[in-house]
């Protein structure tokens, strides 16, 4: 009607037919520009490293509505190098998706501290017919429940790995716990180590919650030690 001149009070907008995002740890997809977003469009999200001392990050750009990277369309990869070596989780990496009026996608990653940058330019709809887009949407609808379950499993496994690694880095402090606290933490760690074959997200969440609770006394000791070091050799007058 708009194109034929019969409707005058409506504006037609071009939209992106499928969501655009990045693969995250565990194989899940973080969607930055959602399907049906008006073009031009842009979005930014923060990411970080997974391994201590990591100096580069491989960024995998994806298109689709499924929750896992393996079920989406790969648009391209690029590497951000020059990240200062720091403990996992410390670097701040801003990733910006910019989709212009011509449908060209630019993905740029910037490490905030060093200023290191890298980018890739992609034509998201290149090679896709309308039928293929509809098929991808249909597959996402048909597999929505399975995908969400798989996504939750991947997310909980990543969180378990992060918490487990953080606790194990403080192995020298664990003996300072009371015997019941230490036993509970060791039992929770053992359950976490045996969770790789568990595909029930609720069970994984239970293991994660128990590990979080069991590690709380350890966190208290760490906070106490940090506070003690901060005020060591200082006078009372310096603290007031």
CSV table of C-alpha atoms in Angstrom, one decimal:
chain,number,residue,atom,x,y,z
A,1,UNK,CA,0.0,0.0,0.0
A,2,UNK,CA,2.8,2.4,0.9
A,3,UNK,CA,4.7,1.6,-2.3
A,4,UNK,CA,1.5,2.0,-4.4
A,5,UNK,CA,0.7,5.3,-2.8
A,6,UNK,CA,-2.5,4.2,-1.2
A,7,UNK,CA,-1.2,4.6,2.4
A,8,UNK,CA,0.4,7.9,3.3
A,9,UNK,CA,0.9,7.9,7.1
A,10,UNK,CA,3.2,4.8,7.4
A,11,UNK,CA,7.0,4.6,7.2
A,12,UNK,CA,8.6,1.5,5.8
A,13,UNK,CA,11.8,0.4,7.6
A,14,UNK,CA,14.3,-2.2,6.4
A,15,UNK,CA,15.1,-4.7,9.2
A,16,UNK,CA,17.6,-7.4,9.7
A,17,UNK,CA,16.0,-10.8,9.1
A,18,UNK,CA,18.1,-12.8,11.6
A,19,UNK,CA,19.8,-12.0,14.9
A,20,UNK,CA,23.5,-11.3,14.9
A,21,UNK,CA,25.9,-12.2,17.7
A,22,UNK,CA,29.0,-13.8,19.0
A,23,UNK,CA,30.0,-17.2,20.3
A,24,UNK,CA,30.7,-17.3,24.0
A,25,UNK,CA,32.5,-19.8,26.2
A,26,UNK,CA,30.8,-23.1,26.2
A,27,UNK,CA,29.5,-22.7,22.6
A,28,UNK,CA,26.5,-20.5,23.4
A,29,UNK,CA,25.5,-17.4,21.4
A,30,UNK,CA,25.3,-13.9,22.8
A,31,UNK,CA,22.9,-11.9,20.5
A,32,UNK,CA,23.8,-8.3,20.1
A,33,UNK,CA,21.5,-7.2,17.3
A,34,UNK,CA,18.1,-9.0,17.5
A,35,UNK,CA,16.1,-10.1,14.6
A,36,UNK,CA,13.8,-7.4,13.1
A,37,UNK,CA,16.0,-4.6,14.4
A,38,UNK,CA,15.6,-1.6,12.2
A,39,UNK,CA,18.5,-0.8,9.9
A,40,UNK,CA,20.8,1.0,10.5
A,41,UNK,CA,21.4,-0.4,13.9
A,42,UNK,CA,24.2,-0.8,16.4
A,43,UNK,CA,24.8,-2.5,19.8
A,44,UNK,CA,27.7,-3.0,22.2
A,45,UNK,CA,28.4,-5.6,24.9
A,46,UNK,CA,31.3,-6.2,27.2
A,47,UNK,CA,33.3,-9.5,27.3
A,48,UNK,CA,36.4,-10.7,29.1
A,49,UNK,CA,39.0,-13.4,29.0
A,50,UNK,CA,38.6,-17.0,30.3
A,51,UNK,CA,42.3,-18.0,30.9
A,52,UNK,CA,44.9,-16.3,33.1
A,53,UNK,CA,47.5,-14.4,31.1
A,54,UNK,CA,45.4,-14.6,27.9
A,55,UNK,CA,46.7,-12.0,25.3
A,56,UNK,CA,44.4,-12.7,22.4
A,57,UNK,CA,40.7,-13.5,21.9
A,58,UNK,CA,39.2,-15.3,18.9
A,59,UNK,CA,35.8,-13.7,18.0
A,60,UNK,CA,33.3,-15.8,16.1
A,61,UNK,CA,30.5,-13.8,14.5
A,62,UNK,CA,27.2,-15.7,14.0
A,63,UNK,CA,23.8,-15.2,12.5
A,64,UNK,CA,20.6,-17.0,13.4
A,65,UNK,CA,18.0,-17.6,16.1
A,66,UNK,CA,19.3,-20.8,17.7
A,67,UNK,CA,20.9,-20.7,21.2
A,68,UNK,CA,24.1,-22.6,20.3
A,69,UNK,CA,26.8,-21.6,17.9
A,70,UNK,CA,26.9,-24.9,16.1
A,71,UNK,CA,23.3,-24.4,15.0
A,72,UNK,CA,23.8,-20.9,13.7
A,73,UNK,CA,25.3,-19.6,10.5
A,74,UNK,CA,29.0,-18.6,10.8
A,75,UNK,CA,29.7,-15.2,9.2
A,76,UNK,CA,33.4,-14.9,10.0
A,77,UNK,CA,36.1,-14.9,12.6
A,78,UNK,CA,38.8,-12.4,13.7
A,79,UNK,CA,41.3,-12.2,16.5
A,80,UNK,CA,41.9,-9.4,18.9
A,81,UNK,CA,45.6,-9.4,19.9
A,82,UNK,CA,47.7,-7.3,22.3
A,83,UNK,CA,45.6,-7.8,25.4
A,84,UNK,CA,47.8,-7.1,28.5
A,85,UNK,CA,48.3,-10.4,30.4
A,86,UNK,CA,46.0,-10.4,33.4
A,87,UNK,CA,44.0,-12.8,35.6
A,88,UNK,CA,41.0,-14.3,33.8
A,89,UNK,CA,38.0,-12.0,34.0
A,90,UNK,CA,40.0,-8.8,34.5
A,91,UNK,CA,40.4,-7.5,30.9
A,92,UNK,CA,37.4,-5.4,29.6
A,93,UNK,CA,36.7,-6.0,26.0
A,94,UNK,CA,34.0,-3.9,24.3
A,95,UNK,CA,32.5,-5.5,21.2
A,96,UNK,CA,30.4,-3.2,19.0
A,97,UNK,CA,28.1,-4.4,16.1
A,98,UNK,CA,27.3,-1.7,13.6
A,99,UNK,CA,24.8,-2.6,10.8
A,100,UNK,CA,24.6,0.2,8.2
A,101,UNK,CA,21.8,1.1,5.8
A,102,UNK,CA,23.3,-1.1,3.1
A,103,UNK,CA,23.2,-4.2,5.3
A,104,UNK,CA,27.0,-4.2,5.9
A,105,UNK,CA,28.0,-5.4,9.3
A,106,UNK,CA,31.1,-4.1,11.1
A,107,UNK,CA,32.2,-5.9,14.3
A,108,UNK,CA,34.9,-4.1,16.3
A,109,UNK,CA,36.5,-5.3,19.5
A,110,UNK,CA,38.5,-3.0,21.8
A,111,UNK,CA,40.4,-3.9,24.9
A,112,UNK,CA,39.7,-0.9,27.2
A,113,UNK,CA,43.0,-0.7,29.1
A,114,UNK,CA,45.5,-1.1,26.2
A,115,UNK,CA,43.4,0.3,23.4
A,116,UNK,CA,44.1,-2.7,21.3
A,117,UNK,CA,41.5,-3.0,18.5
A,118,UNK,CA,40.5,-5.4,15.7
A,119,UNK,CA,37.5,-5.5,13.4
A,120,UNK,CA,35.8,-7.4,10.6
A,121,UNK,CA,33.4,-6.3,7.9
A,122,UNK,CA,30.7,-8.7,6.8
A,123,UNK,CA,27.6,-8.7,4.5
A,124,UNK,CA,25.2,-10.7,6.7
A,125,UNK,CA,22.6,-11.7,4.1
A,126,UNK,CA,25.1,-12.6,1.4
A,127,UNK,CA,24.2,-16.0,0.0
A,128,UNK,CA,20.9,-16.4,1.9
A,129,UNK,CA,17.6,-16.6,0.0
A,130,UNK,CA,14.3,-15.7,1.6
A,131,UNK,CA,13.4,-19.4,1.8
A,132,UNK,CA,16.6,-20.1,3.7
A,133,UNK,CA,15.8,-17.4,6.1
A,134,UNK,CA,12.4,-18.8,6.7
A,135,UNK,CA,13.8,-22.3,7.2
A,136,UNK,CA,16.2,-21.0,9.8
A,137,UNK,CA,13.4,-19.3,11.7
A,138,UNK,CA,11.3,-22.4,11.5
A,139,UNK,CA,14.2,-24.5,12.9
A,140,UNK,CA,14.6,-22.1,15.8
A,141,UNK,CA,10.9,-22.3,16.6
A,142,UNK,CA,10.8,-26.1,16.4
A,143,UNK,CA,13.9,-26.5,18.6
A,144,UNK,CA,13.3,-23.7,21.1
A,145,UNK,CA,12.8,-25.8,24.2
A,146,UNK,CA,15.7,-28.1,23.4
A,147,UNK,CA,17.9,-25.1,22.6
A,148,UNK,CA,17.1,-23.4,25.8
A,149,UNK,CA,17.9,-26.5,27.8
A,150,UNK,CA,21.2,-26.9,26.0
A,151,UNK,CA,22.0,-23.2,26.5
A,152,UNK,CA,21.4,-23.5,30.3
A,153,UNK,CA,23.6,-26.5,30.5
A,154,UNK,CA,26.4,-24.7,28.7
A,155,UNK,CA,26.0,-21.6,30.8
A,156,UNK,CA,26.0,-23.5,34.1
A,157,UNK,CA,29.1,-25.5,33.1
A,158,UNK,CA,31.0,-22.4,32.3
A,159,UNK,CA,30.0,-20.8,35.6
A,160,UNK,CA,31.0,-24.0,37.4
A,161,UNK,CA,34.4,-24.0,35.7
A,162,UNK,CA,35.0,-20.4,36.6
A,163,UNK,CA,34.1,-20.8,40.3
A,164,UNK,CA,36.1,-24.1,40.5
A,165,UNK,CA,39.2,-22.5,39.0
A,166,UNK,CA,38.9,-19.5,41.3
A,167,UNK,CA,38.7,-21.7,44.4
A,168,UNK,CA,41.6,-24.0,43.3
A,169,UNK,CA,43.8,-20.9,42.9
A,170,UNK,CA,43.4,-20.4,46.6
A,171,UNK,CA,44.4,-23.9,47.6
A,172,UNK,CA,47.0,-22.6,50.1
A,173,UNK,CA,44.2,-20.8,52.1
A,174,UNK,CA,41.7,-23.7,52.2
A,175,UNK,CA,43.5,-25.4,55.2
A,176,UNK,CA,42.6,-22.2,57.3
A,177,UNK,CA,38.9,-23.2,57.2
A,178,UNK,CA,37.3,-25.0,60.1
A,179,UNK,CA,37.1,-28.8,59.5
A,180,UNK,CA,33.4,-28.9,58.7
A,181,UNK,CA,33.7,-25.9,56.3
A,182,UNK,CA,36.8,-27.5,54.6
A,183,UNK,CA,35.0,-30.8,54.3
A,184,UNK,CA,31.9,-29.2,52.7
A,185,UNK,CA,34.0,-27.2,50.3
A,186,UNK,CA,36.0,-30.3,49.2
A,187,UNK,CA,32.8,-32.3,48.7
A,188,UNK,CA,31.3,-29.5,46.6
A,189,UNK,CA,34.5,-29.2,44.5
A,190,UNK,CA,34.4,-33.0,43.9
A,191,UNK,CA,30.8,-32.8,42.7
A,192,UNK,CA,31.8,-30.0,40.4
A,193,UNK,CA,34.6,-32.0,38.9
A,194,UNK,CA,32.3,-34.9,38.2
A,195,UNK,CA,29.6,-32.7,36.5
A,196,UNK,CA,30.9,-32.9,32.9
A,197,UNK,CA,28.5,-35.8,32.1
A,198,UNK,CA,25.4,-34.1,33.6
A,199,UNK,CA,23.0,-32.7,31.1
A,200,UNK,CA,20.2,-31.7,33.5
A,201,UNK,CA,20.4,-27.9,34.0
A,202,UNK,CA,18.6,-28.0,37.3
A,203,UNK,CA,21.1,-30.5,38.7
A,204,UNK,CA,24.0,-28.4,37.5
A,205,UNK,CA,22.4,-25.3,39.1
A,206,UNK,CA,22.2,-27.2,42.4
A,207,UNK,CA,25.9,-28.1,42.2
A,208,UNK,CA,26.8,-24.5,41.4
A,209,UNK,CA,24.7,-23.1,44.2
A,210,UNK,CA,26.3,-25.6,46.7
A,211,UNK,CA,29.7,-24.7,45.5
A,212,UNK,CA,29.0,-21.0,45.9
A,213,UNK,CA,27.6,-21.5,49.4
A,214,UNK,CA,30.5,-23.8,50.5
A,215,UNK,CA,33.1,-21.3,49.2
A,216,UNK,CA,31.6,-18.3,51.2
A,217,UNK,CA,33.8,-18.9,54.3
A,218,UNK,CA,36.9,-19.0,52.0
A,219,UNK,CA,35.8,-15.7,50.5
A,220,UNK,CA,35.6,-14.2,54.0
A,221,UNK,CA,39.1,-15.3,54.8
A,222,UNK,CA,40.4,-13.7,51.5
A,223,UNK,CA,38.6,-10.5,52.3
A,224,UNK,CA,40.0,-10.4,55.8
A,225,UNK,CA,43.5,-11.0,54.5
A,226,UNK,CA,43.2,-8.2,51.9
A,227,UNK,CA,41.9,-5.8,54.5
A,228,UNK,CA,44.7,-6.8,56.9
A,229,UNK,CA,47.4,-6.2,54.3
A,230,UNK,CA,45.8,-2.8,53.4
A,231,UNK,CA,46.1,-1.4,56.9
A,232,UNK,CA,49.3,-3.1,57.8
A,233,UNK,CA,51.9,-0.6,59.3
A,234,UNK,CA,49.4,2.2,59.3
A,235,UNK,CA,48.5,4.3,62.3
A,236,UNK,CA,45.0,4.7,63.6
A,237,UNK,CA,45.1,8.4,62.7
A,238,UNK,CA,45.7,7.4,59.1
A,239,UNK,CA,42.5,5.4,59.0
A,240,UNK,CA,40.2,8.0,60.3
